[in-house]
Amino acid sequence: MKFIGRYKIYYFLFLALLCSGVEAAQAIDFQVFDNKGNFLENAVVMVTSQDGIPLGANEIEKIVIDQKDKEFAPYMTALSVGSSAVFPNNDKIRHQVYSFSEAKKFEIPLYKNAPEQPIDFDKTGVVALACNIHDWMKAYIFVSPSSLYAITDANGKTKIDNLPNGKLEVQVWHPRLKGKPESTTQIIMPTDAQPISFTIETKRVWRPHRAPSQAGSGGYR
Amino acid sequence: MNLDSFKFRHFRTRILVFVLTLLILIQNAIFLAVNSVNTQNAHHQIDQALQLTRGLFYDALETRKRRLQEKIRLLSSDYAFKKAFSSGDIETILSVLENHQARVSADVMMLLTFEEGDIIADTSSTTTMNKTNSKPFYFPELLSQAFNSEQGEGSAIKLFNKLPHQFVLVPLFTPEPNAWIVIAYSLKDQFTHQIQAATQTHVTLFDAKNSALDLPIFASTLPSVKREALADQRHMINSLTKKDIFNQSSTLVLDDEPYISLVVPIDTTKSSSIFALLQRPLNKALEAYLGIRKTFVFVFIFALIASVIGILFIARSVTRPVRVLVASAKRIEHGDYTTPVAIKQRDELGRLAHSFNKMMKGLAERRQVRSLLGKVVSPAIADELLKKDIELGGEERKVTMLFSDIRNFTSLCEGRAPKDILDFLNTYLTSVSDVIEKHQGVIDKYIGDAVMALYGAPIQRTDDESRAILSAMEMCTALDAVNIELKKTNKPLLAVGVGINTDIVVAGNMGSKARLNYTVIGDGVNLASRLEGLTKQYGVEIIVSESTKQACPDFIFRELDKVRVKGKSDPVIIFEPISLTKNLNIEQSDELQRYKQALNWYRQQQWQEALKGFNCLIHDFPQIKLYKVYQERTTQYISNPPSEDWDGTYTFTTK
Ligand SMILES: [Cu+2]
């Protein structure tokens, strides 16, 4: 159904004119800004071939997403398709992790400590994680077809190594992404070691308030 | 303008009209002022209450909205609902909505697609939605409001199914916002009653845009009669909704009862055609005052009655003594000085009555003095004395003076008790005085048995001399009664001698300042007295001077003599009045003729003829002494003739 599990993914086409060395591996710095010029943290930058074909060896990973102090950690995770994740509960209370995303629908009923089974992510897309009993708990898993991806830091910066030569397509995704892909598509002529900047339009995000913590440590998030 | 028509004949009416008019004016002024203040105050109080109610009204809407939001947030974060939603089964979703609607007693619930805002499920719709018949949400502005809001929530009051509904719209998080949940409550009588319970203010919700003939009222706390009256005033109320400022109240009369009304838009952004009419009855605010007003009317009526009674009483306390005084004044006018005014009041009227009584006493005394004065002096002099201030001094005027005396009075006194003499004298003087006053003479004084009377002073009349002579003639008969008695005892008879003279004398008040007489002085007075003295000599009762005789052409006089009296160098001719010309008989006329002839001979010194004439007269009238006097004188002149220059004057050497 078209109205369920909608995530906007904006594709940025990056055409890299590579040097003569066929197997020469490259590293490119990326920096992502929002439309107000702020650094955009937790943006996923993914590189595929010009035709959108995934690149790099499909590394199957086992990711850990902790639940600590009634928050998911990390907030943003990217993994290659086929990887799995476990959601250990480090709090004294129970959590119930779930996702209604198209990429992966699952539900781990109220549990403590580590769940027995890891969750497999065998479909590309974005999985929005939430906790049934804590409305504010939120996390994202970017299930990437390619293994060439990175997540921006607090300065909106990130770096991807081992990029092959040839034309490459770069996708940037963020939970606050807004607008249509065509409107932001651009062709850039990068040179070696020159960082590439992206500016994406962000949308307003409505967040449920965090409930007051009983321990008194949290307050409002 | 005729001022007379404003004059009141009675003091009572005047004071009554004045005080009552004043009272009514003052009462009216007070009433109007109090009324105005109270009505203004009531208006002000209601205005304040209405402003307060408006705040509460919006608060109530806000509270409802928040409660709606809470109710719907419960659903938006309900895990089972999220699960149902993610299943994509529309019927299940509708069922969940219906269940929740029943749970929170909402009127409508809907689910909308997130991007397009199309209706996925609608509890108010009978047709089940699917992909092909999906229709857009009725209020897209609500969606954009939510999209642009901080919390992703929207709310508004909208007309839905012909009723105002409070709509709240929140996103459904799964955990990303993936749909809109809509909840709506209709605003009905329950809502308006709830506000009325809190504010004691009538609340009516109506549609201002609807062009129906009657005002479409959605909900109202007004009783049905008032509600119908309100519906009839659509134009009036619609005009109120067009005002830019909604904090001004107006007065609407519903079924004869005034209501202070405030129109407030249900949506503060004024985007809705739904308005609320907040109303409070004016009479209720005036209730306390209306109670006072009743008391006020009672007090007014009481004051009016008390004033009327008081005024009547006061007026009576004034008019009654005045009437008594008027009656007393009337009595005094008629000569009653004996009844004093009996007013016991201690006010001005009491003092007036006291003064009045004193005045009456004074008047009585004055009247007594006056009557006494009239006895002491002649009434004419008394009048003259009372007329003006008494001052010493007099004026020259022509006066006829009369002196009378009783001849042989001393012989009468012999052998009699003084009291008897006084009694006799009083009787005599009374009759003489009566005669004088009858002829309008004025008694100047009594000197023993002598009387001095004036004619022409203080009041001058044209016939003073005649009246003096008539008085004298009448006085001569005053002793007739006494003489009859004397005749019996063979005593000499009493006779009256009267002298009358007319002359210019000084008349006025003479004496000292403390004690004075109104009298006359002058030569003429002495002559009159001398003439009286001469009567004895000639044996006549009355002698008048020539000046008096000349003023009395109606009388017949006999010339007695030409004499030189003591103290006077010029001789005077003296006359005896005989009678009025018309009363003269032939015998008298004949006698007078013979006497005149004899007197002529005497004057011409034809002594023998004169003697013969007088003898003849004596023979015929032996009782007349005058003839004997002349017989004697003639006899004397025959033997001893007078000097060559004798002019017929006889000189008395003794008084
Ligand atoms: Cu939790």
Short mmCIF file of N, CA, C and O in Angstrom, two decimals, chain B residues 12-106:
data_model
loop_
_atom_site.label_atom_id
_atom_site.label_comp_id
_atom_site.label_asym_id
_atom_site.label_seq_id
_atom_site.Cartn_x
_atom_site.Cartn_y
_atom_site.Cartn_z
N ARG B 12 -52.75 78.31 52.91
CA ARG B 12 -52.59 76.86 52.98
C ARG B 12 -52.33 76.28 51.60
O ARG B 12 -51.42 75.49 51.40
N THR B 13 -53.14 76.70 50.62
CA THR B 13 -52.98 76.20 49.25
C THR B 13 -51.61 76.58 48.72
O THR B 13 -50.95 75.77 48.07
N ARG B 14 -51.21 77.80 49.04
CA ARG B 14 -49.94 78.29 48.52
C ARG B 14 -48.79 77.45 49.04
O ARG B 14 -47.97 76.95 48.29
N ILE B 15 -48.75 77.25 50.34
CA ILE B 15 -47.63 76.51 50.94
C ILE B 15 -47.70 75.05 50.51
O ILE B 15 -46.69 74.42 50.24
N LEU B 16 -48.93 74.55 50.38
CA LEU B 16 -49.12 73.16 49.96
C LEU B 16 -48.57 72.95 48.56
O LEU B 16 -47.79 72.03 48.30
N VAL B 17 -48.97 73.82 47.67
CA VAL B 17 -48.51 73.70 46.27
C VAL B 17 -47.00 73.85 46.20
O VAL B 17 -46.32 73.07 45.54
N PHE B 18 -46.48 74.81 46.95
CA PHE B 18 -45.04 75.06 46.88
C PHE B 18 -44.26 73.85 47.41
O PHE B 18 -43.38 73.33 46.73
N VAL B 19 -44.61 73.40 48.60
CA VAL B 19 -43.85 72.31 49.22
C VAL B 19 -44.01 71.02 48.43
O VAL B 19 -43.03 70.31 48.19
N LEU B 20 -45.23 70.74 48.00
CA LEU B 20 -45.45 69.49 47.25
C LEU B 20 -44.71 69.52 45.92
O LEU B 20 -44.11 68.53 45.52
N THR B 21 -44.75 70.66 45.25
CA THR B 21 -44.02 70.78 43.99
C THR B 21 -42.54 70.55 44.23
O THR B 21 -41.88 69.78 43.51
N LEU B 22 -42.03 71.20 45.27
CA LEU B 22 -40.61 71.05 45.61
C LEU B 22 -40.29 69.61 45.93
O LEU B 22 -39.31 69.03 45.43
N LEU B 23 -41.15 69.00 46.74
CA LEU B 23 -40.94 67.61 47.16
C LEU B 23 -40.92 66.69 45.95
O LEU B 23 -40.02 65.86 45.80
N ILE B 24 -41.89 66.87 45.08
CA ILE B 24 -41.99 66.00 43.90
C ILE B 24 -40.78 66.21 43.00
O ILE B 24 -40.19 65.25 42.49
N LEU B 25 -40.39 67.47 42.85
CA LEU B 25 -39.22 67.77 42.01
C LEU B 25 -37.98 67.09 42.57
O LEU B 25 -37.24 66.42 41.85
N ILE B 26 -37.79 67.25 43.87
CA ILE B 26 -36.59 66.68 44.50
C ILE B 26 -36.63 65.16 44.41
O ILE B 26 -35.65 64.52 44.03
N GLN B 27 -37.80 64.61 44.74
CA GLN B 27 -37.93 63.15 44.71
C GLN B 27 -37.66 62.62 43.31
O GLN B 27 -36.98 61.62 43.12
N ASN B 28 -38.19 63.33 42.33
CA ASN B 28 -38.00 62.90 40.94
C ASN B 28 -36.54 62.97 40.56
O ASN B 28 -36.01 62.06 39.93
N ALA B 29 -35.90 64.07 40.97
CA ALA B 29 -34.48 64.22 40.65
C ALA B 29 -33.68 63.10 41.28
O ALA B 29 -32.85 62.47 40.61
N ILE B 30 -33.97 62.82 42.55
CA ILE B 30 -33.26 61.74 43.25
C ILE B 30 -33.53 60.42 42.55
O ILE B 30 -32.62 59.64 42.25
N PHE B 31 -34.81 60.21 42.26
CA PHE B 31 -35.20 58.95 41.63
C PHE B 31 -34.48 58.76 40.31
O PHE B 31 -33.91 57.71 40.04
N LEU B 32 -34.48 59.81 39.51
CA LEU B 32 -33.84 59.71 38.19
C LEU B 32 -32.34 59.45 38.34
O LEU B 32 -31.78 58.62 37.64
N ALA B 33 -31.75 60.18 39.29
CA ALA B 33 -30.31 60.01 39.49
C ALA B 33 -29.99 58.59 39.94
O ALA B 33 -29.11 57.93 39.37
N VAL B 34 -30.74 58.12 40.95
CA VAL B 34 -30.50 56.78 41.47
C VAL B 34 -30.77 55.74 40.39
O VAL B 34 -30.00 54.79 40.20
N ASN B 35 -31.85 55.96 39.68
CA ASN B 35 -32.21 55.04 38.60
C ASN B 35 -31.10 54.96 37.58
O ASN B 35 -30.67 53.89 37.17
N SER B 36 -30.64 56.14 37.17
CA SER B 36 -29.60 56.20 36.15
C SER B 36 -28.33 55.52 36.65
O SER B 36 -27.71 54.72 35.94
N VAL B 37 -27.95 55.84 37.90
CA VAL B 37 -26.73 55.26 38.45
C VAL B 37 -26.85 53.74 38.53
O VAL B 37 -25.94 53.01 38.14
N ASN B 38 -28.02 53.29 39.01
CA ASN B 38 -28.20 51.85 39.18
C ASN B 38 -28.23 51.13 37.85
O ASN B 38 -27.65 50.06 37.69
N THR B 39 -28.94 51.73 36.89
CA THR B 39 -28.99 51.09 35.58
C THR B 39 -27.61 51.06 34.95
O THR B 39 -27.20 50.03 34.40
N GLN B 40 -26.91 52.18 35.10
CA GLN B 40 -25.54 52.22 34.57
C GLN B 40 -24.68 51.16 35.24
O GLN B 40 -23.92 50.45 34.60
N ASN B 41 -24.86 51.12 36.55
CA ASN B 41 -24.08 50.17 37.34
C ASN B 41 -24.39 48.74 36.90
O ASN B 41 -23.49 47.92 36.72
N ALA B 42 -25.70 48.48 36.73
CA ALA B 42 -26.11 47.14 36.29
C ALA B 42 -25.51 46.83 34.93
O ALA B 42 -24.96 45.74 34.71
N HIS B 43 -25.57 47.81 34.04
CA HIS B 43 -24.98 47.62 32.71
C HIS B 43 -23.49 47.30 32.84
O HIS B 43 -22.98 46.40 32.19
N HIS B 44 -22.86 48.09 33.71
CA HIS B 44 -21.42 47.93 33.87
C HIS B 44 -21.10 46.55 34.42
O HIS B 44 -20.19 45.87 33.93
N GLN B 45 -21.87 46.16 35.45
CA GLN B 45 -21.64 44.85 36.06
C GLN B 45 -21.84 43.74 35.05
O GLN B 45 -21.03 42.80 34.95
N ILE B 46 -22.93 43.88 34.28
CA ILE B 46 -23.21 42.85 33.28
C ILE B 46 -22.11 42.83 32.24
O ILE B 46 -21.64 41.77 31.82
N ASP B 47 -21.68 44.03 31.85
CA ASP B 47 -20.60 44.10 30.86
C ASP B 47 -19.38 43.33 31.35
O ASP B 47 -18.78 42.54 30.63
N GLN B 48 -19.04 43.60 32.62
CA GLN B 48 -17.88 42.92 33.18
C GLN B 48 -18.09 41.42 33.22
O GLN B 48 -17.19 40.65 32.86
N ALA B 49 -19.31 41.03 33.65
CA ALA B 49 -19.61 39.61 33.71
C ALA B 49 -19.53 38.98 32.33
O ALA B 49 -19.03 37.86 32.16
N LEU B 50 -20.01 39.74 31.34
CA LEU B 50 -19.98 39.20 29.97
C LEU B 50 -18.55 39.06 29.47
O LEU B 50 -18.21 38.08 28.80
N GLN B 51 -17.71 40.04 29.81
CA GLN B 51 -16.30 39.95 29.40
C GLN B 51 -15.67 38.71 30.05
O GLN B 51 -14.90 37.99 29.41
N LEU B 52 -16.03 38.53 31.32
CA LEU B 52 -15.52 37.37 32.04
C LEU B 52 -16.01 36.08 31.40
O LEU B 52 -15.26 35.13 31.20
N THR B 53 -17.29 36.10 31.06
CA THR B 53 -17.88 34.92 30.44
C THR B 53 -17.21 34.62 29.11
O THR B 53 -16.98 33.46 28.76
N ARG B 54 -16.91 35.70 28.38
CA ARG B 54 -16.25 35.48 27.10
C ARG B 54 -14.93 34.74 27.31
O ARG B 54 -14.62 33.78 26.61
N GLY B 55 -14.18 35.21 28.33
CA GLY B 55 -12.92 34.53 28.64
C GLY B 55 -13.16 33.08 28.99
O GLY B 55 -12.48 32.18 28.47
N LEU B 56 -14.17 32.86 29.84
CA LEU B 56 -14.47 31.49 30.25
C LEU B 56 -14.94 30.64 29.07
O LEU B 56 -14.65 29.45 28.98
N PHE B 57 -15.66 31.30 28.18
CA PHE B 57 -16.18 30.61 27.00
C PHE B 57 -15.02 30.10 26.15
O PHE B 57 -14.97 28.92 25.77
N TYR B 58 -14.07 31.00 25.93
CA TYR B 58 -12.92 30.57 25.12
C TYR B 58 -12.09 29.54 25.88
O TYR B 58 -11.57 28.59 25.29
N ASP B 59 -11.98 29.74 27.20
CA ASP B 59 -11.27 28.77 28.01
C ASP B 59 -11.92 27.40 27.90
O ASP B 59 -11.23 26.38 27.77
N ALA B 60 -13.26 27.40 27.96
CA ALA B 60 -13.99 26.13 27.89
C ALA B 60 -13.71 25.45 26.55
O ALA B 60 -13.48 24.23 26.50
N LEU B 61 -13.72 26.26 25.48
CA LEU B 61 -13.44 25.68 24.16
C LEU B 61 -12.02 25.13 24.12
O LEU B 61 -11.77 24.04 23.59
N GLU B 62 -11.11 25.90 24.73
CA GLU B 62 -9.70 25.49 24.73
C GLU B 62 -9.53 24.20 25.53
O GLU B 62 -8.83 23.28 25.11
N THR B 63 -10.22 24.18 26.67
CA THR B 63 -10.14 22.98 27.52
C THR B 63 -10.68 21.77 26.77
O THR B 63 -10.09 20.68 26.79
N ARG B 64 -11.82 21.98 26.12
CA ARG B 64 -12.40 20.88 25.35
C ARG B 64 -11.43 20.40 24.28
O ARG B 64 -11.26 19.21 24.06
N LYS B 65 -10.83 21.40 23.64
CA LYS B 65 -9.89 21.05 22.57
C LYS B 65 -8.75 20.21 23.14
O LYS B 65 -8.39 19.17 22.58
N ARG B 66 -8.25 20.68 24.28
CA ARG B 66 -7.11 19.94 24.86
C ARG B 66 -7.54 18.54 25.26
O ARG B 66 -6.80 17.57 25.08
N ARG B 67 -8.76 18.45 25.81
CA ARG B 67 -9.23 17.11 26.19
C ARG B 67 -9.41 16.23 24.98
O ARG B 67 -9.12 15.03 25.00
N LEU B 68 -9.89 16.85 23.90
CA LEU B 68 -10.04 16.09 22.66
C LEU B 68 -8.68 15.60 22.17
O LEU B 68 -8.52 14.45 21.76
N GLN B 69 -7.73 16.52 22.25
CA GLN B 69 -6.38 16.15 21.81
C GLN B 69 -5.85 14.99 22.64
O GLN B 69 -5.29 14.04 22.11
N GLU B 70 -6.06 15.09 23.94
CA GLU B 70 -5.59 14.00 24.81
C GLU B 70 -6.26 12.68 24.44
O GLU B 70 -5.62 11.64 24.35
N LYS B 71 -7.58 12.80 24.23
CA LYS B 71 -8.33 11.58 23.90
C LYS B 71 -7.82 10.95 22.61
O LYS B 71 -7.74 9.73 22.48
N ILE B 72 -7.51 11.82 21.66
CA ILE B 72 -7.13 11.27 20.37
C ILE B 72 -5.65 10.87 20.35
O ILE B 72 -5.26 9.95 19.63
N ARG B 73 -4.88 11.53 21.22
CA ARG B 73 -3.47 11.11 21.30
C ARG B 73 -3.37 9.70 21.84
O ARG B 73 -2.48 8.94 21.48
N LEU B 74 -4.31 9.39 22.73
CA LEU B 74 -4.35 8.02 23.26
C LEU B 74 -4.44 7.02 22.12
O LEU B 74 -3.77 6.00 22.10
N LEU B 75 -5.30 7.40 21.16
CA LEU B 75 -5.50 6.49 20.04
C LEU B 75 -4.29 6.51 19.10
O LEU B 75 -3.85 5.47 18.61
N SER B 76 -3.76 7.73 18.92
CA SER B 76 -2.66 7.82 17.97
C SER B 76 -1.42 7.08 18.46
O SER B 76 -0.56 6.71 17.68
N SER B 77 -1.36 6.91 19.77
CA SER B 77 -0.20 6.16 20.27
C SER B 77 -0.59 4.75 20.73
O SER B 77 0.19 4.08 21.39
N ASP B 78 -1.79 4.37 20.34
CA ASP B 78 -2.24 3.03 20.73
C ASP B 78 -1.58 1.98 19.82
O ASP B 78 -1.70 2.04 18.59
N TYR B 79 -0.90 1.08 20.43
CA TYR B 79 -0.10 0.12 19.65
C TYR B 79 -0.98 -0.78 18.78
O TYR B 79 -0.69 -1.02 17.61
N ALA B 80 -2.10 -1.18 19.38
CA ALA B 80 -3.01 -2.05 18.63
C ALA B 80 -3.53 -1.34 17.39
O ALA B 80 -3.67 -1.95 16.32
N PHE B 81 -3.80 -0.02 17.56
CA PHE B 81 -4.31 0.73 16.42
C PHE B 81 -3.25 0.85 15.34
O PHE B 81 -3.53 0.73 14.14
N LYS B 82 -2.00 1.05 15.80
CA LYS B 82 -0.90 1.12 14.84
C LYS B 82 -0.79 -0.20 14.07
O LYS B 82 -0.58 -0.20 12.86
N LYS B 83 -1.00 -1.23 14.81
CA LYS B 83 -0.91 -2.57 14.20
C LYS B 83 -2.02 -2.75 13.18
O LYS B 83 -1.79 -3.21 12.05
N ALA B 84 -3.18 -2.31 13.61
CA ALA B 84 -4.33 -2.42 12.71
C ALA B 84 -4.12 -1.57 11.47
O ALA B 84 -4.40 -1.99 10.35
N PHE B 85 -3.56 -0.40 11.72
CA PHE B 85 -3.30 0.50 10.61
C PHE B 85 -2.30 -0.11 9.64
O PHE B 85 -2.48 -0.09 8.42
N SER B 86 -1.25 -0.70 10.21
CA SER B 86 -0.23 -1.26 9.33
C SER B 86 -0.73 -2.49 8.59
O SER B 86 -0.19 -2.86 7.56
N SER B 87 -1.79 -3.06 9.11
CA SER B 87 -2.38 -4.21 8.40
C SER B 87 -3.04 -3.75 7.11
O SER B 87 -3.17 -4.52 6.17
N GLY B 88 -3.47 -2.48 7.09
CA GLY B 88 -4.09 -1.95 5.87
C GLY B 88 -5.53 -2.38 5.68
O GLY B 88 -6.15 -2.07 4.68
N ASP B 89 -6.10 -3.00 6.67
CA ASP B 89 -7.48 -3.48 6.56
C ASP B 89 -8.44 -2.37 6.96
O ASP B 89 -8.57 -2.03 8.14
N ILE B 90 -9.07 -1.75 5.96
CA ILE B 90 -9.90 -0.56 6.22
C ILE B 90 -11.04 -0.85 7.17
O ILE B 90 -11.36 -0.07 8.08
N GLU B 91 -11.67 -1.97 7.00
CA GLU B 91 -12.81 -2.29 7.87
C GLU B 91 -12.38 -2.42 9.32
O GLU B 91 -13.09 -1.99 10.23
N THR B 92 -11.19 -3.01 9.50
CA THR B 92 -10.68 -3.12 10.87
C THR B 92 -10.41 -1.74 11.44
O THR B 92 -10.76 -1.42 12.58
N ILE B 93 -9.78 -0.92 10.57
CA ILE B 93 -9.46 0.44 11.02
C ILE B 93 -10.74 1.18 11.43
O ILE B 93 -10.82 1.81 12.49
N LEU B 94 -11.76 1.11 10.60
CA LEU B 94 -13.04 1.76 10.89
C LEU B 94 -13.62 1.25 12.20
O LEU B 94 -14.13 2.01 13.03
N SER B 95 -13.45 -0.06 12.35
CA SER B 95 -13.99 -0.67 13.56
C SER B 95 -13.27 -0.13 14.80
O SER B 95 -13.89 0.15 15.83
N VAL B 96 -11.93 0.00 14.67
CA VAL B 96 -11.17 0.54 15.81
C VAL B 96 -11.63 1.97 16.11
O VAL B 96 -11.83 2.35 17.26
N LEU B 97 -11.81 2.75 15.03
CA LEU B 97 -12.26 4.14 15.21
C LEU B 97 -13.61 4.19 15.92
O LEU B 97 -13.83 4.98 16.84
N GLU B 98 -14.52 3.32 15.48
CA GLU B 98 -15.86 3.31 16.09
C GLU B 98 -15.78 2.93 17.56
O GLU B 98 -16.47 3.49 18.40
N ASN B 99 -14.90 1.97 17.80
CA ASN B 99 -14.72 1.54 19.18
C ASN B 99 -14.20 2.69 20.05
O ASN B 99 -14.71 2.96 21.14
N HIS B 100 -13.20 3.37 19.49
CA HIS B 100 -12.62 4.47 20.25
C HIS B 100 -13.62 5.63 20.43
O HIS B 100 -13.71 6.24 21.49
N GLN B 101 -14.38 5.87 19.35
CA GLN B 101 -15.41 6.92 19.40
C GLN B 101 -16.39 6.66 20.54
O GLN B 101 -16.74 7.55 21.30
N ALA B 102 -16.79 5.40 20.66
CA ALA B 102 -17.71 5.05 21.73
C ALA B 102 -17.03 5.19 23.08
O ALA B 102 -17.63 5.65 24.06
N ARG B 103 -15.74 4.83 23.12
CA ARG B 103 -14.99 4.88 24.37
C ARG B 103 -14.93 6.32 24.91
O ARG B 103 -15.09 6.56 26.09
N VAL B 104 -14.66 7.28 24.02
CA VAL B 104 -14.48 8.67 24.47
C VAL B 104 -15.71 9.54 24.18
O VAL B 104 -15.66 10.74 24.32
N SER B 105 -16.80 8.88 23.78
CA SER B 105 -18.07 9.58 23.51
C SER B 105 -17.91 10.72 22.51
O SER B 105 -18.48 11.78 22.67
N ALA B 106 -17.11 10.46 21.48
CA ALA B 106 -16.97 11.47 20.43
C ALA B 106 -18.13 11.33 19.46
O ALA B 106 -18.87 10.34 19.49
#
